[in-house]
PDB file of C-alpha atoms in Angstrom:
ATOM      1  CA  UNK A   1      67.973 -25.722 -23.883  1.00  0.00           C
ATOM      2  CA  UNK A   2      65.244 -23.989 -25.850  1.00  0.00           C
ATOM      3  CA  UNK A   3      63.850 -20.903 -24.154  1.00  0.00           C
ATOM      4  CA  UNK A   4      61.213 -18.396 -25.201  1.00  0.00           C
ATOM      5  CA  UNK A   5      60.647 -15.568 -22.730  1.00  0.00           C
ATOM      6  CA  UNK A   6      57.877 -13.031 -23.189  1.00  0.00           C
ATOM      7  CA  UNK A   7      58.012  -9.538 -21.723  1.00  0.00           C
ATOM      8  CA  UNK A   8      56.202  -6.224 -22.009  1.00  0.00           C
ATOM      9  CA  UNK A   9      52.811  -7.214 -20.668  1.00  0.00           C
ATOM     10  CA  UNK A  10      50.823  -5.392 -18.019  1.00  0.00           C
ATOM     11  CA  UNK A  11      47.832  -3.153 -17.430  1.00  0.00           C
ATOM     12  CA  UNK A  12      46.818  -0.668 -20.115  1.00  0.00           C
ATOM     13  CA  UNK A  13      43.757   1.507 -20.612  1.00  0.00           C
ATOM     14  CA  UNK A  14      41.337   0.903 -23.491  1.00  0.00           C
ATOM     15  CA  UNK A  15      42.631   2.622 -26.604  1.00  0.00           C
ATOM     16  CA  UNK A  16      46.193   2.364 -25.391  1.00  0.00           C
ATOM     17  CA  UNK A  17      49.219   0.567 -26.794  1.00  0.00           C
ATOM     18  CA  UNK A  18      51.605  -2.116 -25.633  1.00  0.00           C
ATOM     19  CA  UNK A  19      54.569  -3.862 -27.235  1.00  0.00           C
ATOM     20  CA  UNK A  20      55.250  -7.479 -26.378  1.00  0.00           C
ATOM     21  CA  UNK A  21      58.672  -9.014 -26.893  1.00  0.00           C
ATOM     22  CA  UNK A  22      59.769 -12.634 -27.013  1.00  0.00           C
ATOM     23  CA  UNK A  23      63.457 -13.376 -26.493  1.00  0.00           C
ATOM     24  CA  UNK A  24      64.523 -16.705 -27.920  1.00  0.00           C
ATOM     25  CA  UNK A  25      67.538 -18.910 -27.235  1.00  0.00           C
ATOM     26  CA  UNK A  26      68.589 -22.511 -27.743  1.00  0.00           C
ATOM     27  CA  UNK A  27      67.674 -22.869 -31.407  1.00  0.00           C
ATOM     28  CA  UNK A  28      68.274 -21.172 -34.726  1.00  0.00           C
ATOM     29  CA  UNK A  29      65.625 -18.468 -34.466  1.00  0.00           C
ATOM     30  CA  UNK A  30      65.972 -17.430 -38.101  1.00  0.00           C
ATOM     31  CA  UNK A  31      64.804 -20.868 -39.226  1.00  0.00           C
ATOM     32  CA  UNK A  32      61.543 -20.797 -37.275  1.00  0.00           C
ATOM     33  CA  UNK A  33      58.144 -19.510 -38.262  1.00  0.00           C
ATOM     34  CA  UNK A  34      56.835 -17.645 -35.202  1.00  0.00           C
ATOM     35  CA  UNK A  35      53.382 -17.035 -33.795  1.00  0.00           C
ATOM     36  CA  UNK A  36      51.507 -15.206 -31.089  1.00  0.00           C
ATOM     37  CA  UNK A  37      48.662 -17.147 -29.477  1.00  0.00           C
ATOM     38  CA  UNK A  38      46.454 -15.866 -26.667  1.00  0.00           C
ATOM     39  CA  UNK A  39      44.009 -17.155 -24.094  1.00  0.00           C
ATOM     40  CA  UNK A  40      41.387 -14.825 -22.683  1.00  0.00           C
ATOM     41  CA  UNK A  41      40.061 -15.535 -19.175  1.00  0.00           C
ATOM     42  CA  UNK A  42      37.750 -18.544 -19.259  1.00  0.00           C
ATOM     43  CA  UNK A  43      38.230 -19.011 -23.008  1.00  0.00           C
ATOM     44  CA  UNK A  44      40.184 -21.329 -25.266  1.00  0.00           C
ATOM     45  CA  UNK A  45      43.371 -20.715 -27.174  1.00  0.00           C
ATOM     46  CA  UNK A  46      43.175 -18.214 -30.038  1.00  0.00           C
ATOM     47  CA  UNK A  47      45.767 -17.649 -32.734  1.00  0.00           C
ATOM     48  CA  UNK A  48      46.675 -13.965 -33.060  1.00  0.00           C
ATOM     49  CA  UNK A  49      49.391 -13.611 -35.684  1.00  0.00           C
ATOM     50  CA  UNK A  50      52.237 -15.377 -37.448  1.00  0.00           C
ATOM     51  CA  UNK A  51      55.399 -14.339 -39.272  1.00  0.00           C
ATOM     52  CA  UNK A  52      57.594 -16.322 -41.642  1.00  0.00           C
ATOM     53  CA  UNK A  53      61.184 -17.179 -40.787  1.00  0.00           C
ATOM     54  CA  UNK A  54      62.528 -14.338 -42.958  1.00  0.00           C
ATOM     55  CA  UNK A  55      59.910 -11.852 -41.785  1.00  0.00           C
ATOM     56  CA  UNK A  56      58.577 -11.337 -45.284  1.00  0.00           C
ATOM     57  CA  UNK A  57      55.110 -12.771 -44.694  1.00  0.00           C
ATOM     58  CA  UNK A  58      52.735 -11.891 -41.863  1.00  0.00           C
ATOM     59  CA  UNK A  59      49.205 -13.018 -41.122  1.00  0.00           C
ATOM     60  CA  UNK A  60      46.659 -11.819 -38.588  1.00  0.00           C
ATOM     61  CA  UNK A  61      43.429 -12.975 -37.011  1.00  0.00           C
ATOM     62  CA  UNK A  62      40.480 -10.893 -38.083  1.00  0.00           C
ATOM     63  CA  UNK A  63      39.952  -9.720 -34.511  1.00  0.00           C
ATOM     64  CA  UNK A  64      43.323  -7.916 -34.448  1.00  0.00           C
ATOM     65  CA  UNK A  65      43.941  -7.011 -38.092  1.00  0.00           C
ATOM     66  CA  UNK A  66      44.730  -3.336 -38.469  1.00  0.00           C
ATOM     67  CA  UNK A  67      45.495  -2.942 -34.754  1.00  0.00           C
ATOM     68  CA  UNK A  68      48.335  -5.393 -34.093  1.00  0.00           C
ATOM     69  CA  UNK A  69      51.665  -5.663 -35.925  1.00  0.00           C
ATOM     70  CA  UNK A  70      53.989  -8.644 -35.704  1.00  0.00           C
ATOM     71  CA  UNK A  71      57.692  -8.291 -36.429  1.00  0.00           C
ATOM     72  CA  UNK A  72      60.973 -10.030 -35.752  1.00  0.00           C
ATOM     73  CA  UNK A  73      64.679  -9.238 -35.540  1.00  0.00           C
ATOM     74  CA  UNK A  74      66.639 -12.349 -36.454  1.00  0.00           C
ATOM     75  CA  UNK A  75      69.907 -10.678 -35.487  1.00  0.00           C
ATOM     76  CA  UNK A  76      68.568 -10.196 -31.965  1.00  0.00           C
ATOM     77  CA  UNK A  77      66.693 -13.534 -31.783  1.00  0.00           C
ATOM     78  CA  UNK A  78      63.554 -11.628 -30.903  1.00  0.00           C
ATOM     79  CA  UNK A  79      59.882 -11.578 -31.825  1.00  0.00           C
ATOM     80  CA  UNK A  80      57.580  -8.626 -31.237  1.00  0.00           C
ATOM     81  CA  UNK A  81      53.894  -7.782 -31.170  1.00  0.00           C
ATOM     82  CA  UNK A  82      52.913  -4.128 -31.324  1.00  0.00           C
ATOM     83  CA  UNK A  83      49.365  -3.818 -29.990  1.00  0.00           C
ATOM     84  CA  UNK A  84      47.507  -0.565 -30.650  1.00  0.00           C
ATOM     85  CA  UNK A  85      43.922   0.553 -30.043  1.00  0.00           C
ATOM     86  CA  UNK A  86      43.605  -2.059 -27.333  1.00  0.00           C
ATOM     87  CA  UNK A  87      40.171  -3.216 -26.232  1.00  0.00           C
ATOM     88  CA  UNK A  88      38.902  -4.966 -23.148  1.00  0.00           C
ATOM     89  CA  UNK A  89      38.480  -8.138 -25.191  1.00  0.00           C
ATOM     90  CA  UNK A  90      42.232  -8.184 -25.861  1.00  0.00           C
ATOM     91  CA  UNK A  91      42.767  -9.058 -22.199  1.00  0.00           C
ATOM     92  CA  UNK A  92      44.515 -12.410 -22.237  1.00  0.00           C
ATOM     93  CA  UNK A  93      47.664 -14.380 -21.613  1.00  0.00           C
ATOM     94  CA  UNK A  94      49.817 -13.999 -24.726  1.00  0.00           C
ATOM     95  CA  UNK A  95      52.152 -16.814 -25.751  1.00  0.00           C
ATOM     96  CA  UNK A  96      54.918 -16.684 -28.310  1.00  0.00           C
ATOM     97  CA  UNK A  97      55.405 -19.984 -30.080  1.00  0.00           C
ATOM     98  CA  UNK A  98      57.375 -21.278 -33.024  1.00  0.00           C
ATOM     99  CA  UNK A  99      58.512 -24.148 -35.169  1.00  0.00           C
ATOM    100  CA  UNK A 100      59.660 -25.060 -38.635  1.00  0.00           C
ATOM    101  CA  UNK A 101      57.124 -23.966 -41.228  1.00  0.00           C
ATOM    102  CA  UNK A 102      54.369 -26.543 -41.502  1.00  0.00           C
ATOM    103  CA  UNK A 103      55.535 -28.534 -38.481  1.00  0.00           C
ATOM    104  CA  UNK A 104      53.392 -26.745 -35.922  1.00  0.00           C
ATOM    105  CA  UNK A 105      54.474 -24.815 -32.839  1.00  0.00           C
ATOM    106  CA  UNK A 106      56.961 -27.096 -31.153  1.00  0.00           C
ATOM    107  CA  UNK A 107      58.318 -24.520 -28.738  1.00  0.00           C
ATOM    108  CA  UNK A 108      56.342 -22.138 -26.525  1.00  0.00           C
ATOM    109  CA  UNK A 109      56.988 -19.421 -23.997  1.00  0.00           C
ATOM    110  CA  UNK A 110      55.311 -19.445 -20.596  1.00  0.00           C
ATOM    111  CA  UNK A 111      53.023 -16.589 -21.537  1.00  0.00           C
ATOM    112  CA  UNK A 112      52.538 -13.029 -20.350  1.00  0.00           C
ATOM    113  CA  UNK A 113      49.405 -11.335 -19.095  1.00  0.00           C
ATOM    114  CA  UNK A 114      47.948  -8.313 -20.852  1.00  0.00           C
ATOM    115  CA  UNK A 115      45.069  -6.594 -19.091  1.00  0.00           C
ATOM    116  CA  UNK A 116      43.076  -3.873 -20.839  1.00  0.00           C
ATOM    117  CA  UNK A 117      40.998  -1.992 -18.308  1.00  0.00           C
ATOM    118  CA  UNK A 118      40.252   1.503 -17.109  1.00  0.00           C
TER     119      UNK A 118
ATOM    120  CA  UNK B   1      32.174 -19.710 -32.100  1.00  0.00           C
ATOM    121  CA  UNK B   2      35.086 -21.628 -33.600  1.00  0.00           C
ATOM    122  CA  UNK B   3      34.950 -22.817 -37.212  1.00  0.00           C
ATOM    123  CA  UNK B   4      36.659 -26.019 -36.053  1.00  0.00           C
ATOM    124  CA  UNK B   5      34.135 -27.900 -33.950  1.00  0.00           C
ATOM    125  CA  UNK B   6      35.221 -30.111 -31.067  1.00  0.00           C
ATOM    126  CA  UNK B   7      33.131 -31.741 -28.349  1.00  0.00           C
ATOM    127  CA  UNK B   8      33.480 -29.621 -25.198  1.00  0.00           C
ATOM    128  CA  UNK B   9      34.244 -32.630 -23.039  1.00  0.00           C
ATOM    129  CA  UNK B  10      35.384 -36.234 -23.125  1.00  0.00           C
ATOM    130  CA  UNK B  11      36.162 -38.773 -20.453  1.00  0.00           C
ATOM    131  CA  UNK B  12      37.586 -42.221 -19.881  1.00  0.00           C
ATOM    132  CA  UNK B  13      38.991 -44.506 -17.233  1.00  0.00           C
ATOM    133  CA  UNK B  14      42.674 -45.352 -16.845  1.00  0.00           C
ATOM    134  CA  UNK B  15      43.837 -47.730 -19.554  1.00  0.00           C
ATOM    135  CA  UNK B  16      40.920 -46.930 -21.830  1.00  0.00           C
ATOM    136  CA  UNK B  17      41.119 -45.504 -25.353  1.00  0.00           C
ATOM    137  CA  UNK B  18      39.420 -42.197 -26.084  1.00  0.00           C
ATOM    138  CA  UNK B  19      38.959 -40.297 -29.313  1.00  0.00           C
ATOM    139  CA  UNK B  20      38.446 -36.569 -29.765  1.00  0.00           C
ATOM    140  CA  UNK B  21      36.954 -35.321 -33.020  1.00  0.00           C
ATOM    141  CA  UNK B  22      37.452 -32.063 -34.883  1.00  0.00           C
ATOM    142  CA  UNK B  23      35.046 -31.079 -37.625  1.00  0.00           C
ATOM    143  CA  UNK B  24      35.970 -28.412 -40.162  1.00  0.00           C
ATOM    144  CA  UNK B  25      35.335 -27.583 -43.782  1.00  0.00           C
ATOM    145  CA  UNK B  26      36.926 -27.678 -47.220  1.00  0.00           C
ATOM    146  CA  UNK B  27      38.666 -24.354 -46.576  1.00  0.00           C
ATOM    147  CA  UNK B  28      40.575 -25.631 -43.557  1.00  0.00           C
ATOM    148  CA  UNK B  29      40.888 -29.319 -42.661  1.00  0.00           C
ATOM    149  CA  UNK B  30      39.711 -30.391 -46.103  1.00  0.00           C
ATOM    150  CA  UNK B  31      42.679 -28.718 -47.771  1.00  0.00           C
ATOM    151  CA  UNK B  32      45.308 -28.476 -45.048  1.00  0.00           C
ATOM    152  CA  UNK B  33      47.004 -30.389 -42.268  1.00  0.00           C
ATOM    153  CA  UNK B  34      45.537 -30.876 -38.794  1.00  0.00           C
ATOM    154  CA  UNK B  35      47.558 -30.257 -35.646  1.00  0.00           C
ATOM    155  CA  UNK B  36      46.769 -31.167 -32.052  1.00  0.00           C
ATOM    156  CA  UNK B  37      47.893 -29.455 -28.849  1.00  0.00           C
ATOM    157  CA  UNK B  38      47.575 -30.407 -25.196  1.00  0.00           C
ATOM    158  CA  UNK B  39      47.101 -27.614 -22.686  1.00  0.00           C
ATOM    159  CA  UNK B  40      46.997 -27.553 -18.936  1.00  0.00           C
ATOM    160  CA  UNK B  41      45.863 -24.088 -17.837  1.00  0.00           C
ATOM    161  CA  UNK B  42      48.716 -22.067 -16.435  1.00  0.00           C
ATOM    162  CA  UNK B  43      51.317 -23.914 -18.476  1.00  0.00           C
ATOM    163  CA  UNK B  44      52.597 -23.655 -22.019  1.00  0.00           C
ATOM    164  CA  UNK B  45      50.627 -25.659 -24.609  1.00  0.00           C
ATOM    165  CA  UNK B  46      52.345 -28.739 -26.003  1.00  0.00           C
ATOM    166  CA  UNK B  47      52.376 -29.932 -29.606  1.00  0.00           C
ATOM    167  CA  UNK B  48      51.125 -33.536 -29.766  1.00  0.00           C
ATOM    168  CA  UNK B  49      50.490 -34.145 -33.467  1.00  0.00           C
ATOM    169  CA  UNK B  50      51.550 -32.278 -36.591  1.00  0.00           C
ATOM    170  CA  UNK B  51      50.727 -32.838 -40.271  1.00  0.00           C
ATOM    171  CA  UNK B  52      47.688 -34.970 -39.385  1.00  0.00           C
ATOM    172  CA  UNK B  53      49.496 -37.943 -37.856  1.00  0.00           C
ATOM    173  CA  UNK B  54      53.120 -37.101 -37.058  1.00  0.00           C
ATOM    174  CA  UNK B  55      54.383 -37.122 -33.489  1.00  0.00           C
ATOM    175  CA  UNK B  56      57.189 -34.805 -32.353  1.00  0.00           C
ATOM    176  CA  UNK B  57      60.021 -36.526 -30.588  1.00  0.00           C
ATOM    177  CA  UNK B  58      59.173 -37.153 -26.956  1.00  0.00           C
ATOM    178  CA  UNK B  59      55.427 -37.558 -27.485  1.00  0.00           C
ATOM    179  CA  UNK B  60      54.367 -41.086 -26.477  1.00  0.00           C
ATOM    180  CA  UNK B  61      52.949 -43.342 -29.176  1.00  0.00           C
ATOM    181  CA  UNK B  62      49.791 -43.579 -27.077  1.00  0.00           C
ATOM    182  CA  UNK B  63      48.819 -40.396 -28.927  1.00  0.00           C
ATOM    183  CA  UNK B  64      47.833 -40.726 -32.571  1.00  0.00           C
ATOM    184  CA  UNK B  65      46.147 -38.504 -35.114  1.00  0.00           C
ATOM    185  CA  UNK B  66      44.204 -39.050 -38.288  1.00  0.00           C
ATOM    186  CA  UNK B  67      42.309 -37.087 -40.885  1.00  0.00           C
ATOM    187  CA  UNK B  68      39.470 -37.967 -43.205  1.00  0.00           C
ATOM    188  CA  UNK B  69      37.899 -35.429 -45.509  1.00  0.00           C
ATOM    189  CA  UNK B  70      37.033 -32.357 -43.473  1.00  0.00           C
ATOM    190  CA  UNK B  71      37.481 -33.985 -40.072  1.00  0.00           C
ATOM    191  CA  UNK B  72      40.405 -34.851 -37.904  1.00  0.00           C
ATOM    192  CA  UNK B  73      40.661 -36.940 -34.784  1.00  0.00           C
ATOM    193  CA  UNK B  74      43.012 -37.507 -31.897  1.00  0.00           C
ATOM    194  CA  UNK B  75      43.154 -40.883 -30.211  1.00  0.00           C
ATOM    195  CA  UNK B  76      44.687 -41.505 -26.813  1.00  0.00           C
ATOM    196  CA  UNK B  77      45.192 -45.112 -25.811  1.00  0.00           C
ATOM    197  CA  UNK B  78      46.209 -46.476 -22.421  1.00  0.00           C
ATOM    198  CA  UNK B  79      44.683 -43.428 -20.761  1.00  0.00           C
ATOM    199  CA  UNK B  80      46.591 -42.047 -17.773  1.00  0.00           C
ATOM    200  CA  UNK B  81      45.649 -39.545 -15.104  1.00  0.00           C
ATOM    201  CA  UNK B  82      48.289 -37.142 -16.416  1.00  0.00           C
ATOM    202  CA  UNK B  83      46.419 -37.002 -19.741  1.00  0.00           C
ATOM    203  CA  UNK B  84      43.753 -34.900 -18.054  1.00  0.00           C
ATOM    204  CA  UNK B  85      43.998 -31.632 -19.966  1.00  0.00           C
ATOM    205  CA  UNK B  86      42.347 -29.563 -22.679  1.00  0.00           C
ATOM    206  CA  UNK B  87      43.019 -30.667 -26.247  1.00  0.00           C
ATOM    207  CA  UNK B  88      42.843 -28.349 -29.256  1.00  0.00           C
ATOM    208  CA  UNK B  89      42.794 -29.088 -32.957  1.00  0.00           C
ATOM    209  CA  UNK B  90      44.331 -26.516 -35.286  1.00  0.00           C
ATOM    210  CA  UNK B  91      44.330 -25.965 -39.030  1.00  0.00           C
ATOM    211  CA  UNK B  92      45.124 -23.269 -41.558  1.00  0.00           C
ATOM    212  CA  UNK B  93      42.106 -21.759 -43.262  1.00  0.00           C
ATOM    213  CA  UNK B  94      42.648 -20.636 -46.848  1.00  0.00           C
ATOM    214  CA  UNK B  95      39.546 -18.429 -46.902  1.00  0.00           C
ATOM    215  CA  UNK B  96      40.584 -16.535 -43.776  1.00  0.00           C
ATOM    216  CA  UNK B  97      44.322 -16.688 -44.563  1.00  0.00           C
ATOM    217  CA  UNK B  98      44.814 -17.528 -40.935  1.00  0.00           C
ATOM    218  CA  UNK B  99      45.157 -20.234 -38.328  1.00  0.00           C
ATOM    219  CA  UNK B 100      42.085 -21.667 -36.639  1.00  0.00           C
ATOM    220  CA  UNK B 101      41.925 -23.275 -33.211  1.00  0.00           C
ATOM    221  CA  UNK B 102      39.069 -25.533 -32.287  1.00  0.00           C
ATOM    222  CA  UNK B 103      37.114 -24.670 -29.179  1.00  0.00           C
ATOM    223  CA  UNK B 104      38.977 -27.239 -27.123  1.00  0.00           C
ATOM    224  CA  UNK B 105      37.944 -30.529 -25.518  1.00  0.00           C
ATOM    225  CA  UNK B 106      38.393 -30.999 -21.791  1.00  0.00           C
ATOM    226  CA  UNK B 107      39.451 -34.564 -21.121  1.00  0.00           C
ATOM    227  CA  UNK B 108      38.653 -36.006 -17.719  1.00  0.00           C
ATOM    228  CA  UNK B 109      40.240 -39.240 -16.519  1.00  0.00           C
ATOM    229  CA  UNK B 110      37.728 -40.836 -14.173  1.00  0.00           C
TER     230      UNK B 110
END
């Protein structure tokens, strides 16, 4: 059974940092391109970042570029998102999602809430 | 404001066929594949269509996708109450070097 489980969310003050993790099981993690997608309260889905299966290529949405860093550890079947200089507008449910490159995000986690507030 | 434009809402009665459009540009849909996701708030999104018109295993053939020029569309035939959800189109944008989501279309089954 494929499972993606996010952790590391919570409440953080503006300007603070948080590191999200996504533990994966049930498929060959090293073969999947992985993504972080978020949904702010009352808003639609927004792509945040993606990383190639090998970890050699990363891409970011303009809204997070320079503040967020995506990474992966294929030996630990884990995906990460380091979020720095957090802003109120980063408040959202964050989903990790993945699939074979070009085939879309076939598998998703249940999401984890990040709240940026003083 | 999303660069991929979808109607905010759509509706149909059970058994009917509905179509949801997604308008983009040459830097996204015009030069890349279109993907479609179904999302019920509070649950994980679900991939419905990839590479314009391909269905992942397990997705009913009531769902179909197409692309023409800089626009994509999702068609749902034999509408069911469980199809009530928000539908998003997605495409890679070469100018932004990133993934774009449409604004989402809320489908109501009357």
